Every structure is written in structure tokens, then in C-alpha cells.
Short mmCIF file of C-alpha atoms and ligand atoms in Angstrom, two decimals:
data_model
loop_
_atom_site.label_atom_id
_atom_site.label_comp_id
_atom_site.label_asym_id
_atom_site.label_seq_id
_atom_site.Cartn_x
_atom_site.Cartn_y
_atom_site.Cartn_z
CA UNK A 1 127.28 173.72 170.78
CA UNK A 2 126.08 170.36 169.60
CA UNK A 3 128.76 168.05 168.04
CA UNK A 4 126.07 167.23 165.22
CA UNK A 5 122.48 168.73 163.80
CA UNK A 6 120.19 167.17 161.50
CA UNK A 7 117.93 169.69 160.26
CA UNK A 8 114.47 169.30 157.97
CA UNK A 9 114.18 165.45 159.71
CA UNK A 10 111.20 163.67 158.78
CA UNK A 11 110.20 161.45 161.94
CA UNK A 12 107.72 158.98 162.42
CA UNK A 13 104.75 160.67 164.72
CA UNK A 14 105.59 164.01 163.86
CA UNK A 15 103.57 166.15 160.79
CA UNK A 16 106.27 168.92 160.79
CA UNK A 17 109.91 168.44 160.11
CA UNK A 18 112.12 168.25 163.25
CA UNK A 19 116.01 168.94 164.57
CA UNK A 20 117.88 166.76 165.86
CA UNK A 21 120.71 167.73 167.95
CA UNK A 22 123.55 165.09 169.39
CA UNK A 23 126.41 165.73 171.09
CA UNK A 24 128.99 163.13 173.10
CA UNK A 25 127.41 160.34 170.98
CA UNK A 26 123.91 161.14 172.53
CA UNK A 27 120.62 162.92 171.39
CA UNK A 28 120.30 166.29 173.31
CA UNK A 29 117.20 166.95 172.04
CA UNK A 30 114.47 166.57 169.30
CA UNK A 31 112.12 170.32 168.55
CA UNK A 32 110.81 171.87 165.21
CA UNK A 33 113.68 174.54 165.60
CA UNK A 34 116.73 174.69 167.64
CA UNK A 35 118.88 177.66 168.85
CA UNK A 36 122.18 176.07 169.56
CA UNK A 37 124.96 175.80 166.68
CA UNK A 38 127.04 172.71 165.95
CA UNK A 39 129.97 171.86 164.49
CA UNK A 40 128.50 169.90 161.41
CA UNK A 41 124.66 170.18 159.91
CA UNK A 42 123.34 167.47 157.76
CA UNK A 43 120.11 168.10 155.78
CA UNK A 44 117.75 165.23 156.03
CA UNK A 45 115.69 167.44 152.99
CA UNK A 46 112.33 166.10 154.62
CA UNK A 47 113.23 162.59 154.16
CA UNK A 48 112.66 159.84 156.91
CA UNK A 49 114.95 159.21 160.05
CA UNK A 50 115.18 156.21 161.96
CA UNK A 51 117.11 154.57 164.70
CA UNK A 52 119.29 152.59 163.02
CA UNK A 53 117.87 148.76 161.81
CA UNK A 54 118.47 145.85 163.87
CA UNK A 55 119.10 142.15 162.81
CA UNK A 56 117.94 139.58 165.30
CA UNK A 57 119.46 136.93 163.61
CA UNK A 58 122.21 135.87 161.07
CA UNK A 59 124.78 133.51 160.73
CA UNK A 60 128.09 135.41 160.15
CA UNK A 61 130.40 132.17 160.36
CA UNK A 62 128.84 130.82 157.59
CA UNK A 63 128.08 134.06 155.57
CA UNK A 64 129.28 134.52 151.74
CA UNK A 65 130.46 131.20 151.84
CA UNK A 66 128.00 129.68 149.33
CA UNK A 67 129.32 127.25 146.93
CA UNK A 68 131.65 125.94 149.25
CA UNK A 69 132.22 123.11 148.76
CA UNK A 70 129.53 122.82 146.85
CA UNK A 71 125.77 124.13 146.08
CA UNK A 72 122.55 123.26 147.78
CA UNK A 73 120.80 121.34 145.33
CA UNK A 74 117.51 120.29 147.44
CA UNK A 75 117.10 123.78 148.99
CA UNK A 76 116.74 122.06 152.77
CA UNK A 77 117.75 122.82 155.69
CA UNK A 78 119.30 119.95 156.20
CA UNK A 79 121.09 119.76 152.77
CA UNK A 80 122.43 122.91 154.33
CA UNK A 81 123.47 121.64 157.59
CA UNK A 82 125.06 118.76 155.78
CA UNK A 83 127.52 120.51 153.38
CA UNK A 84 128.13 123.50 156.51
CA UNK A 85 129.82 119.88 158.17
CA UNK A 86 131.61 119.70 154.97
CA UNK A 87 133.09 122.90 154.88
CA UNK A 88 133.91 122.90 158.84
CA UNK A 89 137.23 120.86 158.67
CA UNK A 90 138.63 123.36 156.14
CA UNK A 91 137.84 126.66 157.42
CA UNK A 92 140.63 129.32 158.24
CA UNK A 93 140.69 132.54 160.42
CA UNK A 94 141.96 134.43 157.79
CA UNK A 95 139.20 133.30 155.39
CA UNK A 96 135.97 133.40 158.62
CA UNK A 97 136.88 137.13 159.23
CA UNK A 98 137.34 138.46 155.80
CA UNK A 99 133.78 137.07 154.40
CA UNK A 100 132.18 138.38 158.09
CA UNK A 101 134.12 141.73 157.91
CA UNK A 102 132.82 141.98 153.92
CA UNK A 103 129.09 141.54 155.34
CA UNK A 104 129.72 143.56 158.05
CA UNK A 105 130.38 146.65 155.81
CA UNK A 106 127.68 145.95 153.46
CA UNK A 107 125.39 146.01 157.12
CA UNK A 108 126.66 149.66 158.08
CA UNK A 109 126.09 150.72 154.18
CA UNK A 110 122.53 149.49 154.64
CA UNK A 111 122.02 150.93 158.28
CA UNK A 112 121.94 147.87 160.61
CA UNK A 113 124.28 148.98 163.11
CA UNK A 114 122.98 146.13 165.93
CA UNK A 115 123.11 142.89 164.72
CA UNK A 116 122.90 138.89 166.80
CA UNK A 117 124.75 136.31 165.27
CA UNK A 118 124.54 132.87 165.77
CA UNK A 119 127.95 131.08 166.22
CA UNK A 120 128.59 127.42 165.53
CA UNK A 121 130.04 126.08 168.65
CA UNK A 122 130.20 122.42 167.78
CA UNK A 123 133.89 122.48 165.77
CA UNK A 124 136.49 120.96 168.80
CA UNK A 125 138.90 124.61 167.70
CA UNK A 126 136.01 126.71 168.04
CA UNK A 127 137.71 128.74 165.58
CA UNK A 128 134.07 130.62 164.35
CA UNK A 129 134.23 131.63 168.13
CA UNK A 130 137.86 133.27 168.36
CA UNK A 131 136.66 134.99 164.73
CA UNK A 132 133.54 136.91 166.04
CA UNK A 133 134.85 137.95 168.89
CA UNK A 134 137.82 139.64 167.63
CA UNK A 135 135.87 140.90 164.33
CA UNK A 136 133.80 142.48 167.64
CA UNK A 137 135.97 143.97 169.44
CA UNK A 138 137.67 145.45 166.02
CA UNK A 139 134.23 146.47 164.83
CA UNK A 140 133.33 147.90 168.03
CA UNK A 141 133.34 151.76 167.03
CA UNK A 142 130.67 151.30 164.70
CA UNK A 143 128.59 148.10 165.17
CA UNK A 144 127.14 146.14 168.09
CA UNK A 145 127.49 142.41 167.78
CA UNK A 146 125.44 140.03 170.25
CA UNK A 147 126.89 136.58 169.92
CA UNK A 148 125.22 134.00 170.22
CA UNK A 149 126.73 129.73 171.08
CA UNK A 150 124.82 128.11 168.78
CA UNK A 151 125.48 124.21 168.88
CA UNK A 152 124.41 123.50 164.93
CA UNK A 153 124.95 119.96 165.02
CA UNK A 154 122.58 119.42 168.73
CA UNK A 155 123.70 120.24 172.10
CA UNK A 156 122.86 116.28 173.00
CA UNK A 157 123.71 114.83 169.54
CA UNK A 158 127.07 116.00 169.30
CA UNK A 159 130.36 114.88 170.86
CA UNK A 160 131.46 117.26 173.40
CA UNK A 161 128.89 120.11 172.34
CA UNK A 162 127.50 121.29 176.06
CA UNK A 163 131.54 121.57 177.48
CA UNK A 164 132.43 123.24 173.72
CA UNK A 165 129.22 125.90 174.38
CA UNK A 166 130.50 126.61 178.00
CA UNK A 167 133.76 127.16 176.98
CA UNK A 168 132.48 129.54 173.88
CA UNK A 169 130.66 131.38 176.97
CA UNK A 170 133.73 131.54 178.58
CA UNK A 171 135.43 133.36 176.20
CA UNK A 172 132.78 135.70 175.90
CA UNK A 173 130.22 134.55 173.80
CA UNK A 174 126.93 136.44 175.33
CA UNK A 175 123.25 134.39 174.52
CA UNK A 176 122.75 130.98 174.66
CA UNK A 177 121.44 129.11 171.65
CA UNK A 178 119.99 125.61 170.76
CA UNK A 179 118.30 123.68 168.51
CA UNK A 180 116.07 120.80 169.64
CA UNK A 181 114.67 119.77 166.61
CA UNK A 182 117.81 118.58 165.06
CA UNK A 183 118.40 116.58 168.84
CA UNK A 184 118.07 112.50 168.28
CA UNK A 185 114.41 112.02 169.82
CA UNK A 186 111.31 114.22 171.29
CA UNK A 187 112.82 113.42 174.59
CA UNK A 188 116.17 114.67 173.90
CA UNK A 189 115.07 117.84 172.56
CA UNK A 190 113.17 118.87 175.69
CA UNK A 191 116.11 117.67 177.87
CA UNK A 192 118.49 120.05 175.60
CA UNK A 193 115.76 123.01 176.16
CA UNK A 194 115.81 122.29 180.29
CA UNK A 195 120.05 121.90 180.32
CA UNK A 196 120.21 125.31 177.76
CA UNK A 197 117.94 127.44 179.95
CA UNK A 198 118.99 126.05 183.45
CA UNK A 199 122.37 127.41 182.21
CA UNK A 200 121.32 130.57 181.20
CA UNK A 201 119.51 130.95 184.31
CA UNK A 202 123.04 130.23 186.20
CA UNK A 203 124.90 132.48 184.03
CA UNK A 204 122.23 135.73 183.81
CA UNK A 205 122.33 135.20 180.44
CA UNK A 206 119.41 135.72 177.85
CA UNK A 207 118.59 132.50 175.76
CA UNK A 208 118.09 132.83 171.48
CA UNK A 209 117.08 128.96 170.15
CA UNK A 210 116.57 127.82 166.78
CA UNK A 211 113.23 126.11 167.85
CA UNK A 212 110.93 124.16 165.48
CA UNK A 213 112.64 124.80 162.78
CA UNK A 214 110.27 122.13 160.73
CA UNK A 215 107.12 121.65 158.95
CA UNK A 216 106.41 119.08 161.35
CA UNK A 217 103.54 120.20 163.09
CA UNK A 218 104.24 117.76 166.15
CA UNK A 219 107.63 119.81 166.81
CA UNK A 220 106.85 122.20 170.05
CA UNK A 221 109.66 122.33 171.15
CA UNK A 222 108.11 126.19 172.04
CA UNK A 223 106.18 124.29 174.65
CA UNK A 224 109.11 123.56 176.95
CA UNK A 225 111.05 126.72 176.14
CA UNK A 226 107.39 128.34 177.66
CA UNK A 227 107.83 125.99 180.58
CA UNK A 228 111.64 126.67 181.24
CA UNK A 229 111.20 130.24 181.21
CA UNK A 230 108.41 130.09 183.19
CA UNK A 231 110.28 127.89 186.22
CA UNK A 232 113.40 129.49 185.81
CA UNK A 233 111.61 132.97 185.95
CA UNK A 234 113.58 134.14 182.57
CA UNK A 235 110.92 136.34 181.23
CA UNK A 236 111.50 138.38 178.49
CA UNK A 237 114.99 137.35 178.35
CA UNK A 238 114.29 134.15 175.86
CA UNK A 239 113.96 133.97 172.39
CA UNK A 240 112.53 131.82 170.05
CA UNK A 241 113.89 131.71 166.54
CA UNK A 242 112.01 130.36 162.88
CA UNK A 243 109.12 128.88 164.59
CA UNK A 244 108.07 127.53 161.20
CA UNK A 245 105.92 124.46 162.57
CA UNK A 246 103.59 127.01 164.29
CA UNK A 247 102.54 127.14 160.68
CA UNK A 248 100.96 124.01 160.35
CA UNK A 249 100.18 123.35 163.42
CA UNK A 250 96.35 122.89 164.24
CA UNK A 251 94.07 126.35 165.47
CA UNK A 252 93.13 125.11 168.60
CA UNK A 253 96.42 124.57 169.95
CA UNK A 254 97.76 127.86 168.42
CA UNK A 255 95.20 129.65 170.97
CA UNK A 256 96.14 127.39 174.21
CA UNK A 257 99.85 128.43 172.93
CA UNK A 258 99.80 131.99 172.46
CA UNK A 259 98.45 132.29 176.32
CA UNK A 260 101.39 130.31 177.24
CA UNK A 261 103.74 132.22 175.37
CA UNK A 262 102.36 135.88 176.46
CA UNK A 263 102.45 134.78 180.03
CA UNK A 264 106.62 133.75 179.41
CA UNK A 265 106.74 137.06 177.14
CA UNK A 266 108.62 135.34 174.73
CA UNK A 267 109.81 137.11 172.04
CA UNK A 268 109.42 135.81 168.63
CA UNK A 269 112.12 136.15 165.85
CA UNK A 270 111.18 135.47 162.08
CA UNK A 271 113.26 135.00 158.68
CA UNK A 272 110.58 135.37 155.97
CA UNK A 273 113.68 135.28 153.57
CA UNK A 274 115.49 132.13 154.60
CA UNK A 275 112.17 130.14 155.61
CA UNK A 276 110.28 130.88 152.49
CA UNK A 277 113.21 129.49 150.74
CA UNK A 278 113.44 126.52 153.04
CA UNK A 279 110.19 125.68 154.17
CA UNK A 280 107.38 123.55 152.58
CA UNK A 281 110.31 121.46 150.37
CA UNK A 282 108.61 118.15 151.16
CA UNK A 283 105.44 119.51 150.26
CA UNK A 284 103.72 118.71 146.56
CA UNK A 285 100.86 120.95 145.80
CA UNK A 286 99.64 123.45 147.41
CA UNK A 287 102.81 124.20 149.27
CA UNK A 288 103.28 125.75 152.41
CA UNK A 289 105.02 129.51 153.59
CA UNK A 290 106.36 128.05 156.75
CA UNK A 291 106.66 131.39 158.49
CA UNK A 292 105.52 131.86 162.18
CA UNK A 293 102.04 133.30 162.20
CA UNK A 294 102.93 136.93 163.40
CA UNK A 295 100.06 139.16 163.10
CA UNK A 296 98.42 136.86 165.16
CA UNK A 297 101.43 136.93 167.59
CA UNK A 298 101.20 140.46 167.50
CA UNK A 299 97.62 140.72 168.41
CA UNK A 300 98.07 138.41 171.49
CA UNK A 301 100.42 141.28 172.22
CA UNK A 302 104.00 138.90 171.37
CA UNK A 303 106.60 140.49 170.28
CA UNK A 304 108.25 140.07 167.08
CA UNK A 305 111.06 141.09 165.53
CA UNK A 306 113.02 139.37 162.62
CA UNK A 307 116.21 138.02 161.05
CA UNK A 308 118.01 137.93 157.71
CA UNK A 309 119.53 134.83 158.89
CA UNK A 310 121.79 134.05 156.02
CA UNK A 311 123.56 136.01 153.27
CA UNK A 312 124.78 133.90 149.98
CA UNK A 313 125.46 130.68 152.07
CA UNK A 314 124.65 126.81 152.26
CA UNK A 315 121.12 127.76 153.30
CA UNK A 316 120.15 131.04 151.06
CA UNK A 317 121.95 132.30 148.17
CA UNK A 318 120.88 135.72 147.76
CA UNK A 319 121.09 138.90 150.02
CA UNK A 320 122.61 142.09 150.60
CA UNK A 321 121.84 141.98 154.37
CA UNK A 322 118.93 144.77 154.09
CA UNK A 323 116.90 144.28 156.82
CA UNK A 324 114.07 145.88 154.09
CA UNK A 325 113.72 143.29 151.97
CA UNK A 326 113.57 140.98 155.21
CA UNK A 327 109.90 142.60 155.83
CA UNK A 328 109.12 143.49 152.07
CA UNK A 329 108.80 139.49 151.86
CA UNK A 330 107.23 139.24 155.27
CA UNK A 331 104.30 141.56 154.00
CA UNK A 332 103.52 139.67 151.35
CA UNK A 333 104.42 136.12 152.54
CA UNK A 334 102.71 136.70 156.03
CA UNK A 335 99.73 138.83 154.12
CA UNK A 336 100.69 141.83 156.31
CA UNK A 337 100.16 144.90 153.60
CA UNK A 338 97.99 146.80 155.55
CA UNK A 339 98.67 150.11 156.69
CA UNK A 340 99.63 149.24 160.13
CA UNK A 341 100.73 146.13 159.49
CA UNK A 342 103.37 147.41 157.74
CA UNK A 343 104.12 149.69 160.12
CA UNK A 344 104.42 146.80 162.91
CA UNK A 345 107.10 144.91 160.78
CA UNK A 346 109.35 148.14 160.48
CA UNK A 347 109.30 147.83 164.46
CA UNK A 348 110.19 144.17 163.89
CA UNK A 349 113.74 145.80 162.71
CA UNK A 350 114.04 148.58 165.02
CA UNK A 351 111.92 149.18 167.93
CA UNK A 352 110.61 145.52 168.94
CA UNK A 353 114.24 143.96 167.70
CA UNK A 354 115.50 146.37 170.27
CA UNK A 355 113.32 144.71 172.85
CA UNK A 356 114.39 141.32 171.85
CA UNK A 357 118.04 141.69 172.35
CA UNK A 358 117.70 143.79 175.41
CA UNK A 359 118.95 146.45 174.26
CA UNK A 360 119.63 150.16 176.52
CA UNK A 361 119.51 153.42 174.98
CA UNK A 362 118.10 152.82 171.68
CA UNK A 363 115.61 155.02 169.87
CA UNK A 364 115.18 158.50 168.52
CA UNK A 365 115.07 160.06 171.62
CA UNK A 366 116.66 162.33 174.05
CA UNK A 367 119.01 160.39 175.84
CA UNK A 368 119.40 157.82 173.38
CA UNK A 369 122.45 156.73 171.41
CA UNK A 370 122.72 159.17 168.49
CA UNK A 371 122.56 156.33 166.57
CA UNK A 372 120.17 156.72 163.04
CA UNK A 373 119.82 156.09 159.39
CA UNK A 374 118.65 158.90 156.89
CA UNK A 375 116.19 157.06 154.07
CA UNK A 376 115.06 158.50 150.82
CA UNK A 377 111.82 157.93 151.62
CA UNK A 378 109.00 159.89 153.98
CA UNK A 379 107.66 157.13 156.15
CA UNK A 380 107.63 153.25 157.44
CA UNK A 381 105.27 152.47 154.86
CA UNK A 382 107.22 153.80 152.04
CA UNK A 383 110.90 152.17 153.59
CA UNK A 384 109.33 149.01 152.90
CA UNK A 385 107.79 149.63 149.65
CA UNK A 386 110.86 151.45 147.88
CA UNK A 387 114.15 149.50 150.01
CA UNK A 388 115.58 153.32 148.99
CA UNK A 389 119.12 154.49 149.40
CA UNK A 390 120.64 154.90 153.04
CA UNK A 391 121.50 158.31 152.45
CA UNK A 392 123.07 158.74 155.49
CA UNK A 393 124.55 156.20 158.62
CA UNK A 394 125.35 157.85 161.81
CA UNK A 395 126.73 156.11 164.65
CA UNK A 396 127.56 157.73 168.23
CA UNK A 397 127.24 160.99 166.00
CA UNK A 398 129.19 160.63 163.89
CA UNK A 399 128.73 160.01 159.48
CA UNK A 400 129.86 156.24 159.18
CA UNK A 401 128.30 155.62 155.61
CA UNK A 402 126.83 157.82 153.17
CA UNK A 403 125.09 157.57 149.51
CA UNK A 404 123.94 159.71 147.21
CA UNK A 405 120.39 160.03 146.17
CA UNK A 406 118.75 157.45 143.48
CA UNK A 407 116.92 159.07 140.55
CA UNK A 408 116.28 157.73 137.03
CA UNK A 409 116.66 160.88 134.06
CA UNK A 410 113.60 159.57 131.29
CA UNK A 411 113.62 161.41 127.89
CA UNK A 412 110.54 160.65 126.51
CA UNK A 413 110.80 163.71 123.72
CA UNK A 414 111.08 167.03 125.58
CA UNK A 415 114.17 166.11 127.70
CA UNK A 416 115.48 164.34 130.36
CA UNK A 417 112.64 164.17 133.33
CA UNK A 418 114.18 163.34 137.03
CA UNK A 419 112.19 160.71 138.21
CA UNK A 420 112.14 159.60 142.18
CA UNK A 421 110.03 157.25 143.21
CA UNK A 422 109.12 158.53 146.46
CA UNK A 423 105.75 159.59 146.91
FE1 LIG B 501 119.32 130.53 161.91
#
């Protein structure tokens, strides 16, 4: 008797409709038809089923807090750094936790049910830190949060920041973050790269940095995170987030790079959302995308997965934290539209995010967490092109969030006409 059986599944791979069959929180077992009964049935009516979506990178501290104190008017980063320092001294516990728990729900409703955050650990109370922890463990039934100590104002350049980050690991913060771009010279950047990974090597812990973060095409920073990972023998455990010089920087030394990074087996994290909103500001005519060049990442076999990285905050003010439109603007802003292509960036929010953040027992699989999100939609392809409703969020099982279907009725003279705008 299975706790749970979705019947008339459309999978990716697969030309007939499938079963799927969970029980404990796990899937049992995948076949075109299966004998056992269950307690509940869900029909997927042939539409798509996924492992749920995966964020590799957002800022919950900071999320829904746009406007506060006041808007970004240049649309920079560093505007956005700049009026996150002017919000710090006034932030509460109360008011941290209800605008994460708001995006948090708005997550399950759209299926990402694994999600990294970065958390600022420069404030002295490290009150961001005591938030997402507790929002965490309450939130533990139906999300996974990977937390990641993310000194915003530079591990080097900030008072305090390296014993503040320790203590944030301490308390139970799991990844280790970084930004060496924002650090006070070239020199100090590396040296923050070297302390942030020897530390990570110390602790076991995987590393997620904010690294070249610029237009500048001189910033690579990448370079040393290669060589850290390399010394330190962290491979596949490191992460390197935005990336955005790699866009300007010259072909040549893209193709010594790439070799470096494949050896380190580096995983690559994107946010064609926030990037194409803060990149190329310094730029006249023709401006710049400023996105991390990820077919050609994933053709010298990287991996890549990608980030909303901020929801209606000092740094992006739109969002509903649909990990969708993260790759809807990544196919056209990275010109990835083709077939395949579009294919790969759906696995840059499920399957390749899952390799990223380490993560066990994910996937539509026997054996896996019965973990999944029913679309209204019939493959990868058409996810991306529609964004369509989330008709159904199971976690460990079990229903979390559910939707009905989207149609449009059109009268165009003999009656109302259902429309749906799947293929
Ligand atoms: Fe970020």
C-alpha cells in the first residue's frame, strides 16, 4: 500500500505516461502501470513532473525589503550595497522573519522546495543569522535551506568580519561565502579567497563566493578560487557565484580558464535576472549582458546551475521567486533557445543545482525523496516557455501547495472557447 500514487505522469525521457508510487516520504517505484493501492491518487492528467526546483542563490535577509529606506536610483550594485548598510542598523527579528517567511511561501507555491541563501554576516548582532536559522528549523517540514556566511561588506574590509563569519559558522551557518571584489585591493581579494577556503578546508565545509561580480574584465578573482581548490583538494565542493566579468573578459584567456576550472570542477552559479539588471550600468552604447558565458561552460563540461538572487530588494525590484523566469531570461539573454539548450537550463534548476549544493537523494527516482512539482505543461521546453501553474507541490509525499489549472474562456461569436496554452 503506497502512502501516495501519481497516476497519468508525464516524465522527462519517457513517451508513455508513468506511476509514481511513494511511500515513507520516498519513491518506491516509477512503471507505466502499478498493482499496489494507496491511500491517496493524484492525477497528473499527462502533464509534466519534476523534482522539485532548486535555487542556488538568494538573499533572504534582504528580501521584500525594497524601498527601505529608500529606492535604488542608479540600478548598481553598489548603490545597492550602500543603502543595504543603511537599512542594517534598523532591522528587527520580528520584521527579517516575516518578509523571509512571506518569500518562503511564495517559493513552495512555485515549487522550489531547496533553496541557498546568502546571509550577511558583517552586522556585530548577527541578527540575519539567528533569523535564518530559526525560520530553518521552523520551515524544516517542507523546505531545505542551505545557509550560507556571506560577509557583504568584505571579509578583509570590514571590522571584525572573519571572527563575525566563524561565529555565524558556529551557530550553524553551513557554506562559506565571500566576495573579493568588493575587498580594498587585488591583493586583498586573493588573500580573502586563500583565508575563506583554507577555512572551509578545516571545517569540511563547501565554499559559495560572490566572485567577480564586475564588468571589470581584470577581476579573476575565479583564478585563485581555481588555485585554492586545487591545493586544498576541495573539488566539487566550491562554488562560484555571478561571474559577470567572464563576460568581457578577452577569448584567449576564457580557453586557458575553462581548463582550469574543469580540472577544480567548479560549479558555476548564474542570476540572469539580477545581473541583467545590474550589469553593463557604466556602459554607454552598445551595452553589455554581463552574464557568465554558460553554454560555453557547459560544453567544457562545467556545471551550471542558477540563482534568483533577489526578490523586490535594494538590488532588483521585481520577482515572484520562480525559478522559470530565472532561465526564461537566461535563454534569451545568454542566446540559449535551442532545443537542448533549453533543456540544459531546466537542469540548471533541478538536476545540476542539485549537484551544486551537494545534495543526497534528489531526483525522480526510486529511492529518492518523494519530493516533485506537477506543471501544466508536457515538457522542459514548454516549463520555460509558458512559467504555467504549479498544479501540484509534494514534499516527503505529501500535497504542500496546490493550484488550479489556468485557462482563458474567448467568445469570439459562437461561445465561450477554453483556451490553454499548452501545446
Ligand atoms: Fe548574490
Amino acid at each position: 500500500m503506497f502512502d501516495i500514487l501519481i497516476v497519468n505522469a508525464k516524465i522527462h525521457g519517457k513517451k508513455e505516461l508513468v506511476q509514481i508510487g511513494c511511500k515513507d516520504g520516498k519513491i518506491l517505484e516509477i512503471a507505466p502501470k502499478i498493482e499496489s493501492k494507496a491511500k491517496e491518487i493524484i492525477d497528473a492528467a499527462g502533464y509534466f513532473v519534476t523534482p522539485p526546483f532548486i535555487d542556488s542563490h538568494i538573499h533572504l535577509d534582504a528580501t521584500l525589503s525594497m524601498g527601505m529606506p529608500r529606492f535604488n536610483q542608479s540600478g548598481t550594485l553598489l548603490e545597492g550595497i550602500k543603502i543595504w548598510g543603511e537599512l542594517k542598523p534598523s532591522l528587527t527579528h520580528e520584521a527579517i522573519k516575516a518578509r523571509a517567511k512571506q518569500l518562503l511561501l511564495w517559493s513552495i507555491a512555485k515549487g522550489n522546495l531547496v533553496i541557498r541563501s546568502h546571509v550577511d554576516t558583517t552586522d556585530p548582532s548577527l541578527l540575519a543569522v539567528d533569523v535564518l536559522l530559526e525560520l530553518r528549523r521552523e520551515m524544516k517540514e517542507f523546505v531545505d535551506l542551505q545557509l550560507v556566511a556571506f560577509p557583504q561588506d568584505g571579509v578583509l574590509r570590514s571590522k571584525n568580519a572573519m571572527e563575525l563569519l566563524i561565529r555565524a559558522l558556529d551557530k550553524g551557518v553551513d557554506v562559506i561565502g565571500g566576495i573579493p571584489h568588493f575587498e580594498r585591493t587585488m591583493a586583498e581579494g586573493a588573500e580573502s579567497v586563500r583565508l575563506l577556503c583554507e577555512l572551509a578546508e578545516q571545517r569540511g565545509l563547501m565554499v559559495d563566493m560572490h566572485c567577480d561580480e564586475s564588468d571589470d574584465p581584470h577581476s579573476r578573482y575565479i583564478e585563485n578560487l581555481v588555485l585554492e581548490t586545487q591545493r586544498l583538494g576541495l573539488h566539487g565542493r566550491v562554488a562560484g557565484s555571478h561571474l559577470t566579468s567572464m563576460h568581457s573578459m578577452d577569448n584567449y584567456y576564457v580557453s586557458k580558464l575553462f581548463a582550469l576550472m574543469s580540472e577544480a570542477r567548479i560549479n558555476c552559479i548564474c542570476n540572469p535576472l539580477v545581473n541583467m539588471n545590474l550589469q553593463g550600468r557604466h556602459d554607454t552604447y552598445p551595452k553589455r549582458r554581463g552574464l557568465m558565458r554558460v553554454s560555453e561552460l557547459l560544453d567544457a563540461g562545467i556545471n551550471v546551475s542558477f540563482g534568483h538572487d533577489d526578490v523586490m530588494d535594494p538590488w532588483y525590484p521585481m520577482g515572484t521567486h520562480d525559478m522559470l523566469e530565472v532561465v526564461h531570461m537566461g535563454a534569451h539573454a545568454l542566446h540559449m533557445t535551442g532545443v537542448d539548450q533549453q533543456a540544459s537550463l531546466f537542469d540548471g534548476v533541478t538536476i545540476n543545482a542539485a549537484k551544486t549544493l551537494n545534495l543526497e537523494n534528489y531526483g525522480l527516482a526510486p529511492g529518492c525523496n518523494a519530493d516533485m512539482v506537477i506543471l501544466q505543461a508536457s515538457s522542459k521546453q514548454e516549463c520555460i516557455r509558458l512559467r504555467p501553474a504549479r498544479l501540484f507541490v509534494i514534499r516527503r509525499g505529501k500535497v504542500i501547495s496546490h493550484m488550479p489549472k489556468t485557462r482563458a474562456s474567448v467568445n469570439i461569436g459562437s461561445g465561450d472557447v477554453d483556451v490553454d496554452f499548452c501545446r
